[in-house]
mmCIF file of C-alpha atoms and ligand atoms in Angstrom:
data_model
loop_
_atom_site.group_PDB
_atom_site.id
_atom_site.type_symbol
_atom_site.label_atom_id
_atom_site.label_comp_id
_atom_site.label_asym_id
_atom_site.label_seq_id
_atom_site.Cartn_x
_atom_site.Cartn_y
_atom_site.Cartn_z
ATOM 1 C CA GLU A 1 141.412 68.984 188.314
ATOM 2 C CA ALA A 2 138.443 71.089 189.437
ATOM 3 C CA ALA A 3 136.117 72.334 186.718
ATOM 4 C CA GLY A 4 136.618 76.074 186.313
ATOM 5 C CA PRO A 5 134.208 78.600 184.868
ATOM 6 C CA ALA A 6 133.169 78.326 181.234
ATOM 7 C CA PRO A 7 135.905 79.250 178.758
ATOM 8 C CA LEU A 8 135.758 82.625 177.073
ATOM 9 C CA PRO A 9 134.200 82.606 173.616
ATOM 10 C CA GLY A 10 136.729 81.334 171.127
ATOM 11 C CA GLN A 11 138.859 79.805 173.844
ATOM 12 C CA THR A 12 139.029 76.172 174.760
ATOM 13 C CA ARG A 13 140.357 74.525 177.866
ATOM 14 C CA ALA A 14 143.582 72.706 177.098
ATOM 15 C CA PRO A 15 142.778 69.005 176.925
ATOM 16 C CA ALA A 16 145.115 66.900 179.032
ATOM 17 C CA GLY A 17 146.786 65.375 175.958
ATOM 18 C CA GLN A 18 147.765 68.758 174.592
ATOM 19 C CA LYS A 19 150.630 68.948 177.066
ATOM 20 C CA ASP A 20 152.423 66.454 174.838
ATOM 21 C CA GLY A 21 151.576 68.184 171.555
ATOM 22 C CA PRO A 22 153.392 71.022 169.827
ATOM 23 C CA PRO A 23 154.359 73.948 172.077
ATOM 24 C CA ILE A 24 152.454 77.214 171.671
ATOM 25 C CA ILE A 25 155.641 79.177 172.368
ATOM 26 C CA ASP A 26 158.982 77.871 171.198
ATOM 27 C CA ALA A 27 161.978 80.125 171.855
ATOM 28 C CA GLN A 28 165.431 78.814 170.995
ATOM 29 C CA ASN A 29 168.720 80.560 171.729
ATOM 30 C CA VAL A 30 167.059 84.004 171.764
ATOM 31 C CA GLN A 31 169.497 86.901 171.736
ATOM 32 C CA LYS A 32 168.914 90.606 172.180
ATOM 33 C CA HIS A 33 171.393 93.467 172.203
ATOM 34 C CA PHE A 34 170.819 97.108 173.066
ATOM 35 C CA GLY A 35 173.844 98.674 171.442
ATOM 36 C CA THR A 36 176.788 96.889 173.029
ATOM 37 C CA PHE A 37 174.694 95.617 175.962
ATOM 38 C CA HIS A 38 173.800 91.924 175.681
ATOM 39 C CA ALA A 39 170.311 91.818 177.270
ATOM 40 C CA LEU A 40 169.208 88.273 176.294
ATOM 41 C CA ARG A 41 171.919 85.644 176.102
ATOM 42 C CA GLY A 42 170.526 82.530 174.484
ATOM 43 C CA VAL A 43 167.131 82.089 176.135
ATOM 44 C CA ASN A 44 165.470 78.706 175.531
ATOM 45 C CA LEU A 45 161.842 78.157 176.473
ATOM 46 C CA THR A 46 158.976 76.006 175.300
ATOM 47 C CA VAL A 47 155.479 76.536 176.670
ATOM 48 C CA GLN A 48 152.595 74.125 176.127
ATOM 49 C CA PRO A 49 149.011 75.314 175.582
ATOM 50 C CA GLY A 50 147.307 76.035 178.898
ATOM 51 C CA GLU A 51 150.491 76.400 180.927
ATOM 52 C CA VAL A 52 150.868 79.253 183.413
ATOM 53 C CA VAL A 53 154.501 80.309 183.650
ATOM 54 C CA VAL A 54 155.642 82.829 186.254
ATOM 55 C CA ILE A 55 158.858 84.736 185.549
ATOM 56 C CA ILE A 56 160.854 86.217 188.390
ATOM 57 C CA GLY A 57 164.367 87.543 188.809
ATOM 58 C CA PRO A 58 166.338 90.629 189.727
ATOM 59 C CA SER A 59 165.731 94.001 188.151
ATOM 60 C CA GLY A 60 167.562 94.312 184.835
ATOM 61 C CA SER A 61 167.810 90.542 184.270
ATOM 62 C CA GLY A 62 165.879 90.682 180.986
ATOM 63 C CA LYS A 63 162.359 89.633 182.042
ATOM 64 C CA SER A 64 160.571 92.490 180.292
ATOM 65 C CA THR A 65 162.821 92.307 177.266
ATOM 66 C CA PHE A 66 162.110 88.610 176.879
ATOM 67 C CA ILE A 67 158.341 88.853 177.047
ATOM 68 C CA ARG A 68 158.411 91.880 174.757
ATOM 69 C CA THR A 69 160.214 89.787 172.137
ATOM 70 C CA ILE A 70 157.385 87.242 172.271
ATOM 71 C CA ASN A 71 154.910 89.688 170.775
ATOM 72 C CA ALA A 72 157.579 91.533 168.808
ATOM 73 C CA LEU A 73 157.427 94.781 170.772
ATOM 74 C CA ASP A 74 161.191 94.281 170.815
ATOM 75 C CA ALA A 75 162.772 92.460 167.867
ATOM 76 C CA HIS A 76 165.177 89.709 168.905
ATOM 77 C CA ASP A 77 168.483 89.706 167.039
ATOM 78 C CA GLY A 78 169.454 86.056 167.296
ATOM 79 C CA GLY A 79 167.807 82.671 167.695
ATOM 80 C CA THR A 80 164.222 81.778 166.805
ATOM 81 C CA ILE A 81 160.787 82.374 168.308
ATOM 82 C CA THR A 82 157.647 80.619 167.110
ATOM 83 C CA VAL A 83 154.193 81.388 168.497
ATOM 84 C CA ASP A 84 151.421 78.927 167.636
ATOM 85 C CA GLY A 85 153.488 77.797 164.674
ATOM 86 C CA ILE A 86 154.063 81.332 163.336
ATOM 87 C CA PRO A 87 157.776 82.203 163.148
ATOM 88 C CA LEU A 88 158.596 85.652 164.457
ATOM 89 C CA ASN A 89 161.052 86.724 161.828
ATOM 90 C CA GLY A 90 160.153 90.341 161.129
ATOM 91 C CA LYS A 91 158.778 89.433 157.708
ATOM 92 C CA GLY A 92 155.359 91.011 157.851
ATOM 93 C CA ASN A 93 153.826 88.556 160.283
ATOM 94 C CA LEU A 94 153.631 91.074 163.128
ATOM 95 C CA ASP A 95 149.874 91.520 162.832
ATOM 96 C CA ALA A 96 149.339 87.778 162.976
ATOM 97 C CA ILE A 97 151.486 87.493 166.098
ATOM 98 C CA ARG A 98 149.838 90.422 167.860
ATOM 99 C CA ARG A 99 146.458 88.846 167.238
ATOM 100 C CA GLU A 100 147.656 85.691 168.963
ATOM 101 C CA VAL A 101 149.350 87.363 171.898
ATOM 102 C CA GLY A 102 147.718 89.787 174.339
ATOM 103 C CA MET A 103 149.846 91.939 176.616
ATOM 104 C CA VAL A 104 149.153 93.684 179.913
ATOM 105 C CA PHE A 105 151.650 96.220 181.253
ATOM 106 C CA GLN A 106 152.453 97.586 184.677
ATOM 107 C CA SER A 107 151.141 101.003 183.646
ATOM 108 C CA PHE A 108 147.740 99.961 182.160
ATOM 109 C CA ASN A 109 148.328 101.981 178.934
ATOM 110 C CA LEU A 110 144.623 102.679 178.335
ATOM 111 C CA PHE A 111 143.638 105.355 175.827
ATOM 112 C CA PRO A 112 142.607 108.286 178.072
ATOM 113 C CA HIS A 113 140.273 109.918 175.548
ATOM 114 C CA LEU A 114 138.223 106.751 174.987
ATOM 115 C CA THR A 115 135.628 105.277 177.329
ATOM 116 C CA VAL A 116 136.253 101.926 178.955
ATOM 117 C CA LEU A 117 134.058 100.171 176.398
ATOM 118 C CA GLU A 118 135.674 102.052 173.496
ATOM 119 C CA ASN A 119 139.108 101.020 174.747
ATOM 120 C CA ILE A 120 137.973 97.410 174.502
ATOM 121 C CA THR A 121 136.203 97.614 171.152
ATOM 122 C CA LEU A 122 138.800 99.670 169.269
ATOM 123 C CA ALA A 123 140.990 96.809 168.066
ATOM 124 C CA PRO A 124 138.154 94.336 167.373
ATOM 125 C CA THR A 125 136.354 96.880 165.149
ATOM 126 C CA ARG A 126 139.497 98.200 163.427
ATOM 127 C CA VAL A 127 141.619 95.089 163.111
ATOM 128 C CA ARG A 128 139.109 92.268 163.181
ATOM 129 C CA LYS A 129 136.390 94.288 161.396
ATOM 130 C CA ALA A 130 133.781 93.303 163.974
ATOM 131 C CA THR A 131 130.488 95.220 163.740
ATOM 132 C CA ARG A 132 129.895 97.874 166.398
ATOM 133 C CA ALA A 133 126.992 95.886 167.866
ATOM 134 C CA ASP A 134 128.983 92.656 168.073
ATOM 135 C CA ALA A 135 132.035 94.400 169.507
ATOM 136 C CA ASP A 136 129.935 96.206 172.151
ATOM 137 C CA LYS A 137 128.191 93.007 173.170
ATOM 138 C CA ARG A 138 131.460 91.147 173.478
ATOM 139 C CA GLY A 139 133.063 94.114 175.273
ATOM 140 C CA LEU A 140 130.275 94.179 177.863
ATOM 141 C CA ASP A 141 130.604 90.406 178.332
ATOM 142 C CA LEU A 142 134.310 90.845 179.005
ATOM 143 C CA LEU A 143 133.696 93.726 181.416
ATOM 144 C CA ARG A 144 131.192 91.564 183.282
ATOM 145 C CA ARG A 145 133.812 88.885 183.407
ATOM 146 C CA VAL A 146 136.384 91.179 185.015
ATOM 147 C CA GLY A 147 133.680 92.536 187.335
ATOM 148 C CA ILE A 148 133.255 96.136 186.119
ATOM 149 C CA GLU A 149 130.430 96.141 183.604
ATOM 150 C CA GLU A 150 128.928 99.201 185.329
ATOM 151 C CA GLN A 151 132.027 101.271 184.433
ATOM 152 C CA ALA A 152 131.628 100.764 180.668
ATOM 153 C CA HIS A 153 130.858 104.383 179.814
ATOM 154 C CA LYS A 154 133.364 106.057 182.124
ATOM 155 C CA TYR A 155 136.812 107.284 181.136
ATOM 156 C CA PRO A 156 139.968 105.610 182.480
ATOM 157 C CA ALA A 157 140.830 108.546 184.758
ATOM 158 C CA GLN A 158 137.530 108.036 186.587
ATOM 159 C CA LEU A 159 138.519 104.496 187.583
ATOM 160 C CA SER A 160 140.779 103.175 190.317
ATOM 161 C CA GLY A 161 144.097 101.616 189.305
ATOM 162 C CA GLY A 162 142.755 98.121 189.940
ATOM 163 C CA GLN A 163 139.731 98.814 187.754
ATOM 164 C CA GLN A 164 141.939 100.258 184.997
ATOM 165 C CA GLN A 165 144.110 97.178 185.024
ATOM 166 C CA ARG A 166 141.019 94.960 184.763
ATOM 167 C CA VAL A 167 139.965 97.011 181.721
ATOM 168 C CA ALA A 168 143.430 96.454 180.239
ATOM 169 C CA ILE A 169 143.002 92.691 180.711
ATOM 170 C CA ALA A 170 139.547 92.780 179.110
ATOM 171 C CA ARG A 171 140.955 94.818 176.225
ATOM 172 C CA ALA A 172 143.657 92.234 175.570
ATOM 173 C CA LEU A 173 141.123 89.391 175.752
ATOM 174 C CA ALA A 174 138.862 91.110 173.218
ATOM 175 C CA MET A 175 141.210 90.008 170.441
ATOM 176 C CA ASP A 176 140.824 86.340 171.444
ATOM 177 C CA PRO A 177 144.530 85.829 172.054
ATOM 178 C CA LYS A 178 145.943 82.357 172.481
ATOM 179 C CA VAL A 179 148.647 83.612 174.840
ATOM 180 C CA MET A 180 148.510 86.372 177.453
ATOM 181 C CA LEU A 181 151.667 88.138 178.618
ATOM 182 C CA PHE A 182 151.680 90.131 181.857
ATOM 183 C CA ASP A 183 154.584 92.392 182.842
ATOM 184 C CA GLU A 184 154.350 93.182 186.558
ATOM 185 C CA PRO A 185 150.608 93.836 186.270
ATOM 186 C CA THR A 186 150.149 94.688 189.954
ATOM 187 C CA SER A 187 153.373 96.598 190.639
ATOM 188 C CA ALA A 188 151.802 100.033 190.160
ATOM 189 C CA LEU A 189 148.751 99.262 192.310
ATOM 190 C CA ASP A 190 147.933 100.167 195.880
ATOM 191 C CA PRO A 191 147.950 97.048 198.056
ATOM 192 C CA GLU A 192 144.168 96.881 198.420
ATOM 193 C CA MET A 193 143.762 96.656 194.638
ATOM 194 C CA ILE A 194 146.266 93.931 193.977
ATOM 195 C CA LYS A 195 143.931 91.110 194.915
ATOM 196 C CA GLU A 196 141.148 92.126 192.527
ATOM 197 C CA VAL A 197 143.575 91.979 189.606
ATOM 198 C CA LEU A 198 145.195 88.727 190.710
ATOM 199 C CA ASP A 199 141.725 87.191 191.106
ATOM 200 C CA VAL A 200 140.905 88.015 187.476
ATOM 201 C CA MET A 201 144.216 86.466 186.402
ATOM 202 C CA LYS A 202 143.567 83.338 188.482
ATOM 203 C CA GLU A 203 140.170 82.947 186.877
ATOM 204 C CA LEU A 204 141.749 83.323 183.446
ATOM 205 C CA ALA A 205 144.291 80.637 184.303
ATOM 206 C CA ARG A 206 141.479 78.290 185.318
ATOM 207 C CA THR A 207 139.864 78.648 181.908
ATOM 208 C CA GLY A 208 142.997 77.206 180.278
ATOM 209 C CA MET A 209 144.600 80.390 178.958
ATOM 210 C CA THR A 210 148.326 80.119 178.292
ATOM 211 C CA MET A 211 149.957 82.807 180.438
ATOM 212 C CA LEU A 212 153.453 84.212 180.952
ATOM 213 C CA VAL A 213 153.462 86.424 184.015
ATOM 214 C CA VAL A 214 156.340 88.536 185.273
ATOM 215 C CA THR A 215 155.459 89.137 188.910
ATOM 216 C CA HIS A 216 156.878 89.156 192.385
ATOM 217 C CA GLU A 217 153.532 88.078 193.856
ATOM 218 C CA MET A 218 154.690 84.858 195.437
ATOM 219 C CA GLY A 219 151.227 83.821 196.627
ATOM 220 C CA PHE A 220 149.983 83.968 193.051
ATOM 221 C CA ALA A 221 153.017 82.047 191.820
ATOM 222 C CA ARG A 222 152.565 79.270 194.364
ATOM 223 C CA GLU A 223 148.866 78.947 193.778
ATOM 224 C CA VAL A 224 148.612 79.327 190.011
ATOM 225 C CA ALA A 225 151.946 78.698 188.292
ATOM 226 C CA ASP A 226 152.734 75.406 186.609
ATOM 227 C CA ARG A 227 156.327 76.548 186.279
ATOM 228 C CA ILE A 228 158.609 79.231 187.635
ATOM 229 C CA LEU A 229 161.398 80.689 185.536
ATOM 230 C CA PHE A 230 164.175 82.555 187.292
ATOM 231 C CA PHE A 231 166.037 85.039 185.108
ATOM 232 C CA ASP A 232 169.548 86.242 185.833
ATOM 233 C CA GLN A 233 171.784 88.320 183.559
ATOM 234 C CA GLY A 234 169.819 87.707 180.402
ATOM 235 C CA ASN A 235 169.118 84.019 180.785
ATOM 236 C CA ILE A 236 166.846 81.502 182.478
ATOM 237 C CA VAL A 237 168.857 79.897 185.255
ATOM 238 C CA GLU A 238 165.997 77.918 186.848
ATOM 239 C CA ASP A 239 162.948 76.412 185.165
ATOM 240 C CA THR A 240 161.055 74.285 187.618
ATOM 241 C CA THR A 241 157.838 73.773 189.605
ATOM 242 C CA PRO A 242 156.889 76.291 192.303
ATOM 243 C CA GLU A 243 157.390 73.605 194.987
ATOM 244 C CA ASN A 244 160.910 72.859 193.808
ATOM 245 C CA PHE A 245 161.780 76.467 193.356
ATOM 246 C CA TYR A 246 160.764 77.612 196.820
ATOM 247 C CA GLN A 247 161.992 74.567 198.697
ATOM 248 C CA ASN A 248 165.154 73.846 196.828
ATOM 249 C CA PRO A 249 166.455 76.631 194.574
ATOM 250 C CA GLN A 250 169.596 75.476 192.786
ATOM 251 C CA HIS A 251 171.179 78.689 191.664
ATOM 252 C CA ASP A 252 172.935 81.006 194.151
ATOM 253 C CA ARG A 253 171.294 84.075 192.687
ATOM 254 C CA ALA A 254 167.863 82.470 193.162
ATOM 255 C CA LYS A 255 168.662 81.578 196.786
ATOM 256 C CA GLN A 256 169.736 85.153 197.448
ATOM 257 C CA PHE A 257 166.644 86.518 195.738
ATOM 258 C CA LEU A 258 164.314 84.292 197.744
ATOM 259 C CA SER A 259 166.014 85.148 201.020
ATOM 260 C CA LYS A 260 165.266 88.808 200.321
ATOM 261 C CA ILE A 261 161.635 88.515 199.333
ATOM 262 C CA LEU A 262 160.343 85.697 201.579
HETATM 263 P P1 ADP B 1 163.820 93.435 183.865
HETATM 264 O O1 ADP B 1 162.468 93.495 183.264
HETATM 265 O O2 ADP B 1 164.248 92.061 184.244
HETATM 266 O O3 ADP B 1 163.980 94.369 185.032
HETATM 267 P P2 ADP B 1 164.674 94.536 181.325
HETATM 268 O O4 ADP B 1 164.343 93.461 180.368
HETATM 269 O O5 ADP B 1 163.759 95.701 181.380
HETATM 270 O O6 ADP B 1 164.898 93.907 182.787
HETATM 271 O O7 ADP B 1 166.108 95.088 181.013
HETATM 272 C C1 ADP B 1 167.233 94.254 180.858
HETATM 273 C C2 ADP B 1 168.431 95.104 180.588
HETATM 274 O O8 ADP B 1 168.326 95.699 179.315
HETATM 275 C C3 ADP B 1 168.591 96.255 181.589
HETATM 276 O O9 ADP B 1 169.953 96.396 181.861
HETATM 277 C C4 ADP B 1 168.065 97.437 180.831
HETATM 278 O O10 ADP B 1 168.723 98.623 181.247
HETATM 279 C C5 ADP B 1 168.415 97.101 179.387
HETATM 280 N N1 ADP B 1 167.424 97.679 178.478
HETATM 281 C C6 ADP B 1 166.109 97.361 178.415
HETATM 282 N N2 ADP B 1 165.503 98.065 177.433
HETATM 283 C C7 ADP B 1 166.453 98.857 176.876
HETATM 284 C C8 ADP B 1 166.454 99.801 175.812
HETATM 285 N N3 ADP B 1 165.333 100.084 175.131
HETATM 286 N N4 ADP B 1 167.630 100.406 175.517
HETATM 287 C C9 ADP B 1 168.754 100.120 176.199
HETATM 288 N N5 ADP B 1 168.817 99.234 177.204
HETATM 289 C C10 ADP B 1 167.696 98.599 177.545
HETATM 290 MG MG1 MG B 2 160.793 94.587 183.777
#
């Protein structure tokens, strides 16, 4: 494996042996209902530290709901989820989980009244009680890492969509998460900005970050994913390597899906 760039502070590259150790995400028989609608129907997934897992599937199949349960934005109502050994059981461990798991949304979700740097330093100073000087230094390091250090003192509205999404990634990384979740991070971007965001995500993958990425960017999936999950009607119906998935999808719904997007 090629040596990537240096890991982020507080982050270590997954040693080869870790693939056989305890999973960082362990979801067993996860259920979720919205009223009478059964959105997640017994999802099982284990993810090892350093794995990059791409999630695809038709609209409404439960992709967003599933990744939202992993950092407790949505509470699951059956089964078990453990992140880095912490059970997600709604018993006051939400803060611990949200410190472990960073999330990036389709719609950036930056605070419009805060500068780029303030967006990044807000949680570290409030939640982690970092000093202003330390948080600013780390924030500028992260902005350099996503290639927009010079935008630090602008407001989100003054940035392009691609730049805003890179700020959102830097903001999530500022909490030193062990897992990063991405929900269609490039779907709201103009085509010419997609690559700059995917490049940041590729670089993050090379540093050994554990990543779950809902995306329809097939180039990214082929190049970066260790595994592809295909969701259909609230469950994972394929869990395999990118090579297998593209060359030999097993499930009819996956075949149909691929024939439409490739
Ligand atoms: P995907 O991300 O795969 O497109 P979602 O996880 O967003 O799918 O949604 C799965 C299903 O759950 C959809 O049918 C959606 O309408 C429903 N759903 C999602 N969130 C809610 C909610 N807050 N209230 C009611 N239904 C919801
Ligand atoms: Mg979705």
